[in-house]
Every structure is written in structure tokens, then in C-alpha cells.
mmCIF file of C-alpha atoms and ligand atoms in Angstrom:
data_model
loop_
_atom_site.group_PDB
_atom_site.id
_atom_site.type_symbol
_atom_site.label_atom_id
_atom_site.label_comp_id
_atom_site.label_asym_id
_atom_site.label_seq_id
_atom_site.Cartn_x
_atom_site.Cartn_y
_atom_site.Cartn_z
ATOM 1 C CA MET A 14 0.000 0.000 0.000
ATOM 2 C CA ARG A 15 2.752 2.436 0.835
ATOM 3 C CA ASP A 16 4.330 1.858 -2.559
ATOM 4 C CA GLY A 17 1.180 2.984 -4.331
ATOM 5 C CA VAL A 18 -0.423 -0.212 -5.647
ATOM 6 C CA GLU A 19 -3.788 1.043 -4.356
ATOM 7 C CA GLY A 20 -3.280 4.648 -5.408
ATOM 8 C CA GLU A 21 -1.624 7.747 -4.024
ATOM 9 C CA ALA A 22 -4.179 8.480 -1.288
ATOM 10 C CA VAL A 23 -3.812 4.988 0.193
ATOM 11 C CA ALA A 24 -0.036 5.326 -0.096
ATOM 12 C CA ALA A 25 -0.159 8.604 1.843
ATOM 13 C CA ALA A 26 -2.407 6.985 4.453
ATOM 14 C CA MET A 27 -0.045 4.040 4.859
ATOM 15 C CA ASP A 28 2.966 6.326 5.014
ATOM 16 C CA LEU A 29 1.301 8.185 7.894
ATOM 17 C CA LEU A 30 0.500 4.961 9.745
ATOM 18 C CA ILE A 31 4.031 3.647 9.378
ATOM 19 C CA ARG A 32 5.475 6.918 10.674
ATOM 20 C CA TYR A 33 2.965 6.857 13.528
ATOM 21 C CA GLY A 34 3.771 3.234 14.356
ATOM 22 C CA GLU A 35 7.518 3.830 14.222
ATOM 23 C CA GLY A 36 7.144 6.818 16.530
ATOM 24 C CA LEU A 37 5.419 4.531 19.021
ATOM 25 C CA ASP A 38 7.800 1.625 18.574
ATOM 26 C CA ALA A 39 4.906 -0.551 17.465
ATOM 27 C CA GLU A 40 6.120 -3.939 16.258
ATOM 28 C CA ARG A 41 3.599 -4.060 13.393
ATOM 29 C CA LEU A 42 0.234 -2.863 12.155
ATOM 30 C CA CYS A 43 -3.012 -4.692 12.854
ATOM 31 C CA GLU A 44 -6.145 -4.994 10.752
ATOM 32 C CA VAL A 45 -9.235 -2.986 11.623
ATOM 33 C CA ARG A 46 -12.650 -3.119 9.993
ATOM 34 C CA ASN A 47 -14.412 -0.492 12.063
ATOM 35 C CA VAL A 48 -13.389 3.166 12.112
ATOM 36 C CA ALA A 49 -15.131 6.038 13.895
ATOM 37 C CA GLY A 50 -13.556 9.376 13.054
ATOM 38 C CA THR A 51 -14.362 12.841 11.887
ATOM 39 C CA SER A 52 -14.098 14.434 8.472
ATOM 40 C CA THR A 53 -17.170 16.662 8.404
ATOM 41 C CA GLN A 54 -16.784 18.952 11.452
ATOM 42 C CA PRO A 55 -16.880 22.549 10.139
ATOM 43 C CA THR A 56 -13.837 24.673 10.997
ATOM 44 C CA PRO A 57 -12.425 27.981 9.696
ATOM 45 C CA ALA A 58 -9.150 26.276 8.694
ATOM 46 C CA LYS A 59 -11.009 23.677 6.671
ATOM 47 C CA GLN A 60 -13.172 26.337 5.048
ATOM 48 C CA LYS A 61 -10.050 28.122 3.827
ATOM 49 C CA ILE A 62 -8.532 24.969 2.317
ATOM 50 C CA VAL A 63 -11.806 24.041 0.641
ATOM 51 C CA ALA A 64 -12.249 27.535 -0.817
ATOM 52 C CA GLU A 65 -8.756 27.482 -2.285
ATOM 53 C CA HIS A 66 -8.241 23.833 -3.227
ATOM 54 C CA GLY A 67 -11.453 21.766 -2.776
ATOM 55 C CA TRP A 68 -12.592 18.890 -0.572
ATOM 56 C CA ASP A 69 -10.010 16.293 -1.685
ATOM 57 C CA LYS A 70 -7.261 18.626 -0.531
ATOM 58 C CA ALA A 71 -9.029 19.285 2.783
ATOM 59 C CA PHE A 72 -9.267 15.537 3.455
ATOM 60 C CA ALA A 73 -5.602 15.071 2.484
ATOM 61 C CA VAL A 74 -4.370 17.822 4.788
ATOM 62 C CA ILE A 75 -6.668 17.250 7.775
ATOM 63 C CA ASN A 76 -7.434 13.526 7.618
ATOM 64 C CA LEU A 77 -4.157 12.246 6.166
ATOM 65 C CA ASP A 78 -1.646 14.884 7.252
ATOM 66 C CA SER A 79 -0.480 15.142 3.628
ATOM 67 C CA ASP A 80 0.247 18.202 1.475
ATOM 68 C CA GLN A 81 -0.076 16.219 -1.748
ATOM 69 C CA ASP A 82 -2.859 16.754 -4.277
ATOM 70 C CA LEU A 83 -4.710 13.485 -3.786
ATOM 71 C CA SER A 84 -7.920 12.114 -5.167
ATOM 72 C CA ILE A 85 -9.697 10.535 -2.189
ATOM 73 C CA PRO A 86 -11.253 7.141 -3.033
ATOM 74 C CA SER A 87 -13.981 5.244 -1.156
ATOM 75 C CA MET A 88 -13.090 4.147 2.346
ATOM 76 C CA LYS A 89 -11.671 0.651 2.460
ATOM 77 C CA VAL A 90 -13.389 -0.397 5.704
ATOM 78 C CA PRO A 91 -16.695 0.551 7.352
ATOM 79 C CA THR A 92 -16.290 4.058 8.716
ATOM 80 C CA CYS A 93 -18.643 6.379 10.560
ATOM 81 C CA GLN A 94 -18.669 10.066 11.341
ATOM 82 C CA LEU A 95 -18.790 10.907 15.044
ATOM 83 C CA GLN A 96 -20.405 14.073 16.422
ATOM 84 C CA HIS A 97 -19.840 17.244 14.417
ATOM 85 C CA GLY A 98 -21.671 20.592 14.154
ATOM 86 C CA PHE A 99 -25.433 21.147 14.278
ATOM 87 C CA GLY A 100 -27.566 20.496 11.199
ATOM 88 C CA ALA A 101 -29.916 22.714 9.210
ATOM 89 C CA ASP A 102 -32.852 21.826 11.457
ATOM 90 C CA ALA A 103 -31.140 23.603 14.364
ATOM 91 C CA ILE A 104 -31.027 26.929 12.519
ATOM 92 C CA GLY A 105 -33.608 29.302 13.929
ATOM 93 C CA THR A 106 -33.930 27.052 16.984
ATOM 94 C CA ILE A 107 -30.552 27.761 18.539
ATOM 95 C CA PRO A 108 -27.914 30.430 17.825
ATOM 96 C CA TYR A 109 -25.773 28.552 15.310
ATOM 97 C CA ARG A 110 -24.277 29.988 12.138
ATOM 98 C CA GLN A 111 -25.787 29.141 8.764
ATOM 99 C CA GLU A 112 -22.388 29.096 7.018
ATOM 100 C CA LEU A 113 -21.198 26.312 9.345
ATOM 101 C CA VAL A 114 -24.252 24.236 8.420
ATOM 102 C CA GLN A 115 -23.546 24.794 4.736
ATOM 103 C CA GLN A 116 -19.907 23.774 5.109
ATOM 104 C CA GLN A 117 -20.946 20.670 6.990
ATOM 105 C CA GLU A 118 -23.553 19.700 4.421
ATOM 106 C CA ASP A 119 -20.944 19.946 1.669
ATOM 107 C CA ALA A 120 -18.552 17.871 3.779
ATOM 108 C CA GLU A 121 -21.261 15.280 4.406
ATOM 109 C CA ALA A 122 -21.888 14.963 0.666
ATOM 110 C CA PHE A 123 -18.159 14.432 0.065
ATOM 111 C CA ALA A 124 -17.814 11.917 2.919
ATOM 112 C CA SER A 125 -21.012 9.995 2.146
ATOM 113 C CA ASP A 126 -19.956 9.687 -1.456
ATOM 114 C CA ARG A 127 -16.858 7.873 -0.197
ATOM 115 C CA GLY A 128 -18.770 5.489 2.024
ATOM 116 C CA ILE A 129 -18.631 7.240 5.392
ATOM 117 C CA ASN A 130 -21.827 6.730 7.404
ATOM 118 C CA ILE A 131 -22.936 10.003 8.968
ATOM 119 C CA LEU A 132 -24.042 8.702 12.374
ATOM 120 C CA ALA A 133 -23.231 12.133 13.800
ATOM 121 C CA THR A 134 -22.986 11.118 17.428
ATOM 122 C CA CYS A 135 -20.465 10.541 20.203
ATOM 123 C CA THR A 136 -22.305 7.266 20.896
ATOM 124 C CA PRO A 137 -22.008 5.296 17.637
ATOM 125 C CA TYR A 138 -22.559 2.107 19.677
ATOM 126 C CA GLN A 139 -26.146 3.248 20.353
ATOM 127 C CA VAL A 140 -27.056 3.578 16.696
ATOM 128 C CA GLY A 141 -25.707 0.713 14.672
ATOM 129 C CA ASN A 142 -21.945 0.735 15.023
ATOM 130 C CA LEU A 143 -21.403 -2.080 17.486
ATOM 131 C CA PRO A 144 -18.044 -3.836 17.230
ATOM 132 C CA VAL A 145 -17.645 -7.333 18.645
ATOM 133 C CA ARG A 146 -15.566 -8.457 21.594
ATOM 134 C CA GLY A 147 -11.874 -8.768 20.764
ATOM 135 C CA GLU A 148 -12.181 -6.828 17.526
ATOM 136 C CA HIS A 149 -9.447 -4.301 16.743
ATOM 137 C CA ILE A 150 -11.029 -0.960 15.897
ATOM 138 C CA ALA A 151 -9.886 2.636 15.345
ATOM 139 C CA TRP A 152 -12.120 5.094 17.160
ATOM 140 C CA MET A 153 -11.871 8.690 18.287
ATOM 141 C CA GLU A 154 -13.946 10.337 21.068
ATOM 142 C CA SER A 155 -12.844 9.490 24.583
ATOM 143 C CA SER A 156 -16.296 8.488 25.879
ATOM 144 C CA ALA A 157 -16.828 6.135 22.936
ATOM 145 C CA VAL A 158 -13.349 4.584 23.155
ATOM 146 C CA ILE A 159 -13.667 3.730 26.850
ATOM 147 C CA TYR A 160 -17.126 2.226 26.197
ATOM 148 C CA ALA A 161 -15.775 0.105 23.338
ATOM 149 C CA ASN A 162 -12.782 -1.131 25.341
ATOM 150 C CA SER A 163 -14.548 -1.704 28.636
ATOM 151 C CA VAL A 164 -18.191 -2.530 27.998
ATOM 152 C CA ILE A 165 -17.965 -4.177 24.586
ATOM 153 C CA GLY A 166 -14.455 -5.618 24.878
ATOM 154 C CA ALA A 167 -13.304 -4.311 21.484
ATOM 155 C CA LYS A 168 -9.768 -2.921 21.275
ATOM 156 C CA SER A 169 -9.029 0.700 20.431
ATOM 157 C CA ASN A 170 -6.638 3.421 21.381
ATOM 158 C CA CYS A 171 -7.952 6.971 21.499
ATOM 159 C CA GLU A 172 -7.154 7.775 17.885
ATOM 160 C CA GLY A 173 -7.032 11.158 16.199
ATOM 161 C CA THR A 174 -8.407 12.802 13.060
ATOM 162 C CA ALA A 175 -5.455 11.834 10.879
ATOM 163 C CA SER A 176 -4.949 8.296 12.165
ATOM 164 C CA THR A 177 -8.650 7.443 11.729
ATOM 165 C CA GLY A 178 -8.577 8.966 8.248
ATOM 166 C CA ALA A 179 -5.594 6.790 7.372
ATOM 167 C CA ALA A 180 -7.181 3.732 8.994
ATOM 168 C CA SER A 181 -10.338 4.225 6.912
ATOM 169 C CA LEU A 182 -8.364 4.024 3.680
ATOM 170 C CA THR A 183 -6.097 1.136 4.666
ATOM 171 C CA GLY A 184 -7.914 -0.950 7.294
ATOM 172 C CA ARG A 185 -4.825 -0.792 9.514
ATOM 173 C CA VAL A 186 -3.575 0.921 12.674
ATOM 174 C CA PRO A 187 -0.342 0.499 14.651
ATOM 175 C CA TYR A 188 -0.479 -2.503 16.956
ATOM 176 C CA TRP A 189 0.316 -0.852 20.272
ATOM 177 C CA GLY A 190 -1.324 0.341 23.488
ATOM 178 C CA ASN A 191 -4.803 -1.050 24.043
ATOM 179 C CA HIS A 192 -4.491 -3.467 21.119
ATOM 180 C CA LEU A 193 -2.063 -5.594 23.166
ATOM 181 C CA ASP A 194 -3.605 -7.875 25.789
ATOM 182 C CA GLU A 195 -0.886 -7.114 28.333
ATOM 183 C CA ASN A 196 -1.893 -3.425 28.262
ATOM 184 C CA ARG A 197 -5.525 -4.165 29.030
ATOM 185 C CA TYR A 198 -5.218 -5.500 32.568
ATOM 186 C CA GLY A 199 -6.112 -3.433 35.624
ATOM 187 C CA THR A 200 -3.564 -1.275 37.413
ATOM 188 C CA HIS A 201 -5.621 -0.030 40.398
ATOM 189 C CA LEU A 202 -8.317 -1.650 42.516
ATOM 190 C CA PHE A 203 -11.180 0.461 43.836
ATOM 191 C CA SER A 204 -13.797 -0.764 46.251
ATOM 192 C CA SER A 205 -16.863 1.374 46.757
ATOM 193 C CA GLU A 206 -18.194 1.608 50.298
ATOM 194 C CA VAL A 207 -21.065 3.640 48.853
ATOM 195 C CA ARG A 208 -23.928 1.890 47.109
ATOM 196 C CA ILE A 209 -23.679 2.864 43.418
ATOM 197 C CA ASP A 210 -27.021 2.409 41.738
ATOM 198 C CA SER A 211 -28.061 5.690 40.155
ATOM 199 C CA PHE A 212 -27.040 7.566 37.023
ATOM 200 C CA LEU A 213 -25.672 10.363 39.226
ATOM 201 C CA ASP A 214 -23.635 7.963 41.362
ATOM 202 C CA TRP A 215 -22.050 6.163 38.416
ATOM 203 C CA GLY A 216 -20.910 9.579 37.172
ATOM 204 C CA LEU A 217 -19.569 10.656 40.575
ATOM 205 C CA PHE A 218 -17.716 7.357 41.058
ATOM 206 C CA GLY A 219 -16.143 7.660 37.595
ATOM 207 C CA TYR A 220 -15.209 11.285 38.129
ATOM 208 C CA HIS A 221 -13.493 10.473 41.442
ATOM 209 C CA VAL A 222 -11.630 7.406 40.152
ATOM 210 C CA GLY A 223 -10.520 9.083 36.900
ATOM 211 C CA GLY A 224 -8.985 11.935 38.860
ATOM 212 C CA ILE A 225 -6.839 9.447 40.805
ATOM 213 C CA VAL A 226 -5.728 6.984 38.136
ATOM 214 C CA GLN A 227 -5.401 9.496 35.285
ATOM 215 C CA GLU A 228 -4.423 7.315 32.277
ATOM 216 C CA GLU A 229 -4.207 3.992 34.114
ATOM 217 C CA ARG A 230 -6.781 1.189 34.235
ATOM 218 C CA PRO A 231 -9.080 0.982 37.255
ATOM 219 C CA VAL A 232 -10.837 -2.190 38.380
ATOM 220 C CA LEU A 233 -14.097 -1.325 40.114
ATOM 221 C CA THR A 234 -15.594 -3.425 42.923
ATOM 222 C CA GLY A 235 -17.582 -2.983 46.118
ATOM 223 C CA GLU A 236 -21.189 -1.956 46.621
ATOM 224 C CA LEU A 237 -22.024 -1.791 42.941
ATOM 225 C CA GLY A 238 -25.569 -2.160 41.656
ATOM 226 C CA LEU A 239 -26.227 -3.595 38.219
ATOM 227 C CA PRO A 240 -25.557 -0.717 35.803
ATOM 228 C CA THR A 241 -27.606 -0.116 32.669
ATOM 229 C CA ALA A 242 -25.956 0.709 29.342
ATOM 230 C CA THR A 243 -26.878 4.335 30.062
ATOM 231 C CA ASP A 244 -25.127 4.215 33.461
ATOM 232 C CA LEU A 245 -22.007 2.734 31.859
ATOM 233 C CA LYS A 246 -22.045 5.483 29.240
ATOM 234 C CA HIS A 247 -21.963 8.070 32.042
ATOM 235 C CA LEU A 248 -19.367 6.176 34.098
ATOM 236 C CA GLY A 249 -16.977 5.891 31.139
ATOM 237 C CA ALA A 250 -17.386 9.510 30.079
ATOM 238 C CA ALA A 251 -16.672 10.655 33.659
ATOM 239 C CA LEU A 252 -13.559 8.422 33.947
ATOM 240 C CA ALA A 253 -12.278 9.869 30.677
ATOM 241 C CA THR A 254 -13.001 13.441 31.801
ATOM 242 C CA SER A 255 -11.239 13.838 35.164
ATOM 243 C CA GLY A 256 -8.550 11.442 33.890
ATOM 244 C CA GLY A 257 -7.632 9.997 30.525
ATOM 245 C CA VAL A 258 -8.953 6.514 31.302
ATOM 246 C CA GLU A 259 -9.476 4.326 28.221
ATOM 247 C CA ILE A 260 -10.250 1.002 29.938
ATOM 248 C CA PHE A 261 -12.012 0.069 33.174
ATOM 249 C CA ARG A 262 -13.020 -3.340 34.472
ATOM 250 C CA MET A 263 -15.808 -4.617 36.708
ATOM 251 C CA PRO A 264 -15.027 -8.238 37.658
ATOM 252 C CA GLY A 265 -17.821 -10.632 36.851
ATOM 253 C CA PHE A 266 -19.582 -8.053 34.749
ATOM 254 C CA THR A 267 -17.469 -6.479 31.996
ATOM 255 C CA PRO A 268 -15.641 -8.558 29.342
ATOM 256 C CA GLU A 269 -12.075 -9.769 29.921
ATOM 257 C CA ALA A 270 -12.620 -9.740 33.698
ATOM 258 C CA PRO A 271 -14.581 -12.853 34.724
ATOM 259 C CA THR A 272 -12.876 -12.695 38.137
ATOM 260 C CA LEU A 273 -10.922 -10.168 40.179
ATOM 261 C CA GLU A 274 -7.701 -12.079 39.484
ATOM 262 C CA ALA A 275 -8.380 -12.195 35.739
ATOM 263 C CA ALA A 276 -8.878 -8.421 35.703
ATOM 264 C CA PHE A 277 -5.207 -8.058 36.721
ATOM 265 C CA GLY A 278 -3.779 -10.768 34.435
ATOM 266 C CA ASP A 279 -0.535 -12.197 35.741
ATOM 267 C CA GLN A 280 0.031 -9.288 38.120
ATOM 268 C CA PRO A 281 -0.773 -9.544 41.832
ATOM 269 C CA VAL A 282 -4.077 -7.945 42.876
ATOM 270 C CA PRO A 283 -3.117 -4.558 44.385
ATOM 271 C CA THR A 284 -4.290 -3.221 47.717
ATOM 272 C CA GLU A 285 -7.748 -1.790 47.326
ATOM 273 C CA ILE A 286 -8.499 1.907 47.444
ATOM 274 C CA ALA A 287 -11.762 2.696 49.197
ATOM 275 C CA TYR A 288 -14.367 5.017 47.703
ATOM 276 C CA THR A 289 -16.105 6.575 50.680
ATOM 277 C CA SER A 290 -19.079 8.847 51.186
ATOM 278 C CA GLU A 291 -16.567 11.679 51.764
ATOM 279 C CA ASP A 292 -14.994 10.959 48.359
ATOM 280 C CA ARG A 293 -18.468 11.007 46.844
ATOM 281 C CA ARG A 294 -19.207 14.383 48.401
ATOM 282 C CA ARG A 295 -15.853 15.780 47.266
ATOM 283 C CA ALA A 296 -16.522 14.705 43.656
ATOM 284 C CA TYR A 297 -19.968 16.300 43.841
ATOM 285 C CA GLU A 298 -18.556 19.537 45.258
ATOM 286 C CA THR A 299 -15.815 19.689 42.636
ATOM 287 C CA LEU A 300 -18.388 19.347 39.865
ATOM 288 C CA ASN A 301 -20.446 22.090 41.485
ATOM 289 C CA ASP A 302 -17.651 24.508 42.318
ATOM 290 C CA GLN A 303 -18.404 26.565 39.182
ATOM 291 C CA GLY A 304 -21.922 27.356 40.380
ATOM 292 C CA SER A 305 -22.802 30.404 42.507
ATOM 293 C CA SER A 306 -26.053 31.900 41.210
ATOM 294 C CA ASP A 307 -29.199 29.797 41.651
ATOM 295 C CA ASP A 308 -30.821 31.432 38.619
ATOM 296 C CA VAL A 309 -30.557 28.787 35.915
ATOM 297 C CA ASP A 310 -31.139 29.937 32.338
ATOM 298 C CA PHE A 311 -30.017 26.787 30.529
ATOM 299 C CA VAL A 312 -30.355 23.053 31.194
ATOM 300 C CA LEU A 313 -28.382 20.597 29.133
ATOM 301 C CA LEU A 314 -29.105 16.857 29.157
ATOM 302 C CA GLY A 315 -27.685 14.086 27.008
ATOM 303 C CA CYS A 316 -23.892 14.001 27.335
ATOM 304 C CA PRO A 317 -22.844 11.532 26.013
ATOM 305 C CA HIS A 318 -25.826 11.633 23.662
ATOM 306 C CA ALA A 319 -29.012 10.500 25.400
ATOM 307 C CA SER A 320 -30.354 6.971 25.157
ATOM 308 C CA LEU A 321 -34.036 6.239 24.561
ATOM 309 C CA GLU A 322 -34.479 5.519 28.261
ATOM 310 C CA GLN A 323 -33.086 8.952 29.151
ATOM 311 C CA ILE A 324 -35.408 10.654 26.661
ATOM 312 C CA ARG A 325 -38.324 8.715 28.118
ATOM 313 C CA GLU A 326 -37.419 9.831 31.654
ATOM 314 C CA ILE A 327 -37.093 13.478 30.610
ATOM 315 C CA ALA A 328 -40.420 13.317 28.754
ATOM 316 C CA SER A 329 -42.213 11.820 31.747
ATOM 317 C CA LEU A 330 -40.775 14.503 34.070
ATOM 318 C CA LEU A 331 -41.980 17.224 31.690
ATOM 319 C CA ASP A 332 -45.338 15.738 30.788
ATOM 320 C CA GLY A 333 -48.053 18.399 30.924
ATOM 321 C CA LYS A 334 -45.707 21.080 32.291
ATOM 322 C CA THR A 335 -44.143 24.234 30.850
ATOM 323 C CA LEU A 336 -40.560 25.440 31.129
ATOM 324 C CA HIS A 337 -39.800 28.534 33.152
ATOM 325 C CA GLU A 338 -39.765 31.617 30.967
ATOM 326 C CA GLY A 339 -36.164 32.511 30.253
ATOM 327 C CA THR A 340 -34.817 29.008 30.890
ATOM 328 C CA GLU A 341 -33.989 26.748 27.955
ATOM 329 C CA LEU A 342 -33.763 22.971 27.986
ATOM 330 C CA TRP A 343 -31.709 21.165 25.356
ATOM 331 C CA VAL A 344 -31.567 17.382 25.099
ATOM 332 C CA MET A 345 -28.788 15.971 22.911
ATOM 333 C CA THR A 346 -29.344 12.596 21.247
ATOM 334 C CA PRO A 347 -28.307 10.734 18.085
ATOM 335 C CA ARG A 348 -30.478 11.598 15.081
ATOM 336 C CA ALA A 349 -31.499 7.929 14.714
ATOM 337 C CA LEU A 350 -32.777 7.789 18.306
ATOM 338 C CA ARG A 351 -34.623 11.059 17.931
ATOM 339 C CA SER A 352 -36.596 9.526 15.098
ATOM 340 C CA VAL A 353 -37.592 6.586 17.353
ATOM 341 C CA ALA A 354 -38.562 8.958 20.168
ATOM 342 C CA GLN A 355 -40.503 11.018 17.635
ATOM 343 C CA ARG A 356 -42.579 7.961 16.773
ATOM 344 C CA ASN A 357 -43.349 7.084 20.372
ATOM 345 C CA GLY A 358 -44.397 10.632 21.258
ATOM 346 C CA ASP A 359 -41.600 11.515 23.704
ATOM 347 C CA ILE A 360 -40.235 14.270 21.483
ATOM 348 C CA ALA A 361 -43.681 15.843 21.227
ATOM 349 C CA THR A 362 -43.989 15.781 25.038
ATOM 350 C CA ILE A 363 -40.619 17.477 25.527
ATOM 351 C CA GLN A 364 -41.366 20.062 22.836
ATOM 352 C CA ALA A 365 -44.836 20.777 24.223
ATOM 353 C CA ALA A 366 -43.153 21.760 27.488
ATOM 354 C CA GLY A 367 -40.811 24.068 25.557
ATOM 355 C CA GLY A 368 -37.745 21.815 25.456
ATOM 356 C CA LYS A 369 -35.552 21.235 22.406
ATOM 357 C CA VAL A 370 -34.270 17.856 21.294
ATOM 358 C CA LEU A 371 -31.125 18.406 19.239
ATOM 359 C CA THR A 372 -28.877 16.072 17.312
ATOM 360 C CA ASP A 373 -25.455 15.746 15.702
ATOM 361 C CA SER A 374 -23.529 17.894 18.173
ATOM 362 C CA CYS A 375 -23.554 19.456 21.654
ATOM 363 C CA PRO A 376 -22.783 22.831 23.256
ATOM 364 C CA ALA A 377 -19.210 21.815 24.123
ATOM 365 C CA MET A 378 -18.471 20.550 20.620
ATOM 366 C CA SER A 379 -20.081 23.489 18.819
ATOM 367 C CA ARG A 380 -19.364 26.161 21.421
ATOM 368 C CA THR A 381 -23.025 27.061 21.336
ATOM 369 C CA ALA A 382 -25.477 27.876 24.104
ATOM 370 C CA PRO A 383 -28.637 29.957 24.362
ATOM 371 C CA LYS A 384 -27.919 33.661 23.800
ATOM 372 C CA GLY A 385 -26.978 35.424 27.019
ATOM 373 C CA CYS A 386 -26.773 32.187 28.987
ATOM 374 C CA GLN A 387 -24.875 32.606 32.250
ATOM 375 C CA VAL A 388 -25.767 29.639 34.462
ATOM 376 C CA PHE A 389 -26.441 26.124 33.259
ATOM 377 C CA ALA A 390 -27.388 22.854 34.914
ATOM 378 C CA THR A 391 -26.635 19.335 33.728
ATOM 379 C CA ASP A 392 -26.735 15.707 34.839
ATOM 380 C CA SER A 393 -23.497 14.997 32.965
ATOM 381 C CA ALA A 394 -20.171 15.028 34.811
ATOM 382 C CA LYS A 395 -18.387 15.548 31.491
ATOM 383 C CA GLN A 396 -20.438 18.553 30.419
ATOM 384 C CA ALA A 397 -20.259 20.113 33.927
ATOM 385 C CA HIS A 398 -16.482 19.744 33.788
ATOM 386 C CA TYR A 399 -15.917 21.221 30.315
ATOM 387 C CA LEU A 400 -18.629 23.741 29.514
ATOM 388 C CA PRO A 401 -17.707 26.422 32.106
ATOM 389 C CA ALA A 402 -14.186 26.549 30.647
ATOM 390 C CA ILE A 403 -15.391 26.501 27.036
ATOM 391 C CA LEU A 404 -18.198 29.052 27.322
ATOM 392 C CA GLY A 405 -17.297 30.955 30.502
ATOM 393 C CA ILE A 406 -20.589 30.129 32.218
ATOM 394 C CA GLU A 407 -21.481 28.785 35.651
ATOM 395 C CA ALA A 408 -22.445 25.125 36.076
ATOM 396 C CA TRP A 409 -24.585 23.046 38.393
ATOM 397 C CA PHE A 410 -24.409 19.251 38.402
ATOM 398 C CA GLY A 411 -27.151 17.019 39.779
ATOM 399 C CA THR A 412 -29.735 14.376 38.990
ATOM 400 C CA THR A 413 -31.850 14.402 35.841
ATOM 401 C CA ARG A 414 -34.889 15.171 37.991
ATOM 402 C CA GLU A 415 -33.162 18.160 39.620
ATOM 403 C CA CYS A 416 -32.130 19.470 36.211
ATOM 404 C CA VAL A 417 -35.657 19.189 34.822
ATOM 405 C CA GLU A 418 -36.932 20.872 37.976
ATOM 406 C CA ALA A 419 -34.483 23.736 37.341
ATOM 407 C CA ALA A 420 -35.795 24.013 33.776
ATOM 408 C CA LEU A 421 -39.350 24.254 35.114
ATOM 409 C CA THR A 422 -38.644 26.763 37.886
ATOM 410 C CA GLY A 423 -35.534 28.625 36.674
ATOM 411 C CA THR A 424 -33.947 27.885 40.036
ATOM 412 C CA TRP A 425 -31.282 25.402 41.101
ATOM 413 C CA ARG A 426 -32.260 23.444 44.188
ATOM 414 C CA GLY A 427 -30.026 20.434 43.801
ATOM 415 C CA GLU A 428 -28.333 18.789 46.724
ATOM 416 C CA LEU A 429 -26.540 15.522 47.340
ATOM 417 C CA ALA A 430 -28.911 12.986 48.878
HETATM 418 FE FE1 F3S B 24 -20.920 13.884 23.311
HETATM 419 FE FE2 F3S B 24 -20.611 16.473 23.493
HETATM 420 FE FE3 F3S B 24 -20.638 15.027 25.636
HETATM 421 S S1 F3S B 24 -19.795 15.166 21.916
HETATM 422 S S2 F3S B 24 -19.718 13.103 25.027
HETATM 423 S S3 F3S B 24 -22.349 15.289 24.206
HETATM 424 S S4 F3S B 24 -19.237 16.703 25.256
#
């Protein structure tokens, strides 16, 4: 491939992967047949390249790190687009620029024409991209990578725009990091003294543990309830937010960890670190230390993008009610799930209350919030962590119910139960 038998674009992609692998001391490449990357996100830099040289050049520069004039062929392996900007249906609903939508639509046409599926979500595993256990994959998006590694048992490093672009055209990535079994065993053992059985508590536990282990691999035990897929989505996103965790294990529950011993491979089981009610309170207070005013003008739910069960819960909390004047509620979900929730009436319920169900993106990704927004509330540890820094606004973190209550009253009354 590097020598050009499959064309210049594939050669450039392979050249990048070999350089990348050599930089990492990888012994070889491995085959992948599932790539989740990004080639459609609108950016000023991309706009400039496209205006001057066209979409092939933009893909070459941004997705292959190549200055050559390449003609980009169809992707060699199944590839999907992760979250990007908002779509045309958000215009007039939220303050988002029309020219970004246009750029994205042009990018989508280019990418779709080359076989990229526009799933447009940070949760591709919720909408049809579900790798199998043991499969080597090349994914971006920290919350998706940790879910793939830990919940599904597929094998991915946290890839980047260029390496996923190159993987799409070659079906290869360097065989290093999380692709090697010896790098997938636990490094730290946590035992929760607190019963973990709510969406909020899975997020708090993840946020606390991620802050301690940073990029290592925690094994989670103790008073753990049986998490739903939605809970695990929140747990993983929180672990990858306060730290850079890419793999966690729950013995007897997640793949590759049938027992505590197996979770650590051939290494001795380390001394356990307790997660106490004080730790829980500290995590909660850290996530709430950006909040001072109780006047909430924005509530954001669905980070990572909401599941159908989350949309159902939000709809039932809003049923027959009306949002506080001056407070907006946005629910982020994959476009495919919104269409299901449209059919079952949940979207109509949320909209009747004044809420907005948005797709494709999120405020953190698109740097977009309601005009004049100063204080927001969320049930997502990840969004509470990032959005104050990105948009310079205050944040409150709490349960979904407390957030919906804030949307209905305009006032934050959350507290740790
Ligand atoms: Fe998804 Fe945005 Fe959260 S991309 S994980 S909703 S920060």
C-alpha cells in the first residue's frame, strides 16, 4: 500500500500509519474493519482549504496529514462520522451559524460519497456501530473509546483525526497500546463503600476514580448495583473526563474480567483503594464549584448523547408542564434515536413543554449555548467539567430530575442525597 499499488491516497495513508507506528515503537500494524472518526466537522481552517483547493485537498491535509494533491477514493473499511456541528434543522432554533451548516452539508456529501456513514454522534454504539468483543477498531472520542474497550471488549486506542482517516483508507492501525492484551489488565483496585445504583452515582464514582488513576486502568468493585448501558455510558465519560482513562473493568460483569484475578492478568491484585461517602461528596462539590447563582437559564441533558431511556425519563418529568420563561432545555441525542422517540411521542412531550431535542452535536463541541446564557445545569459530569471553561458560564451538576426541575422553575435546588 505504501508503494502505491492502491493509489496515491492509500499510499499517503499508509505512510502516515508507518510513521505513527515507528514513533510509538509498534512492532507491526493490525487490521481494523471499524473506524469512527471525523471528516465533516466545520472549521475555519477547513473552510479556507476548501475555498482554495477543494474537498479532496481538505481531506488530504486534515485527515491524512499530507500536502499532496490526492484524489480521495472510497473508504476501504466501514467508517462512521462521530459528532460534528449542528444540522440545518437547528437553525432558527438555537444560535448557530448558517455558514457552518452549509460547510458541513458539503462535507457530508463528500464523505457519504466515499462510504462514510454520517451517524453524527459521540455514541455510535447506540445507533448501529457495534463492534464485537476482541475486535481491533480505530475510534476517536474518549467516551466512545472507553465504552468500546470496557463494555464491549473491542480494542481501540484513542485515535485522532489523521490516524482514523488513514485507517479508513487502509484498514490498519499500529499494533500498540490497548491493542495488546498485556496493556488491558487493571492497574488499580477500587472498592466502593457507597452503594452505586443511580445515574448520578455512576458519574460521581467515575469522576473520582478518573482523577486518581489518570491514564491507568481501574478495576471497580464494592457496593455496585447492576448498571444499565446508560449508566455505563456516564461512568466511562466521567472516567475519561477527570482522567484519561481508556479502559475500566468490573469483575464478573465487563468482558475480559470474569474474576478479580483475571482483571489483573498475571500481576498480583493490588491493595484496594476505598471510595467513601466523603470521596463522593468531594466529587460532587468539585463538579459544582463553578456554580454560585441559583438562577438557571439553561439546562443541558444528554452528554454523552441521550439513550431512549433517558429521553423517556425526561419526557415523563416534563409531561403536561411548561418550562420557566427565560430558561432553555436542550436534550442531545443521536439523530437515529430522535426519530424513534418522535414515533413514540416523547419528542412531542418534551417540545410541548418548551424543550428542544437536538442532534449531531452538543454545546461543548459546537461552542453554542442559548444567547446570554450565564448559568447552566446538567446531569453529565463531562459537560459540567468542560462547559464552564469553554463558554465561561457557571455550572450546576445534579440528577436528571433536579435538572428538569431547574428548567421548570428557573432555580437550582439540587443537593446531594
Ligand atoms: Fe458527546 Fe458532546 Fe458530551 S460530543 S460526550 S455530548 S461533550
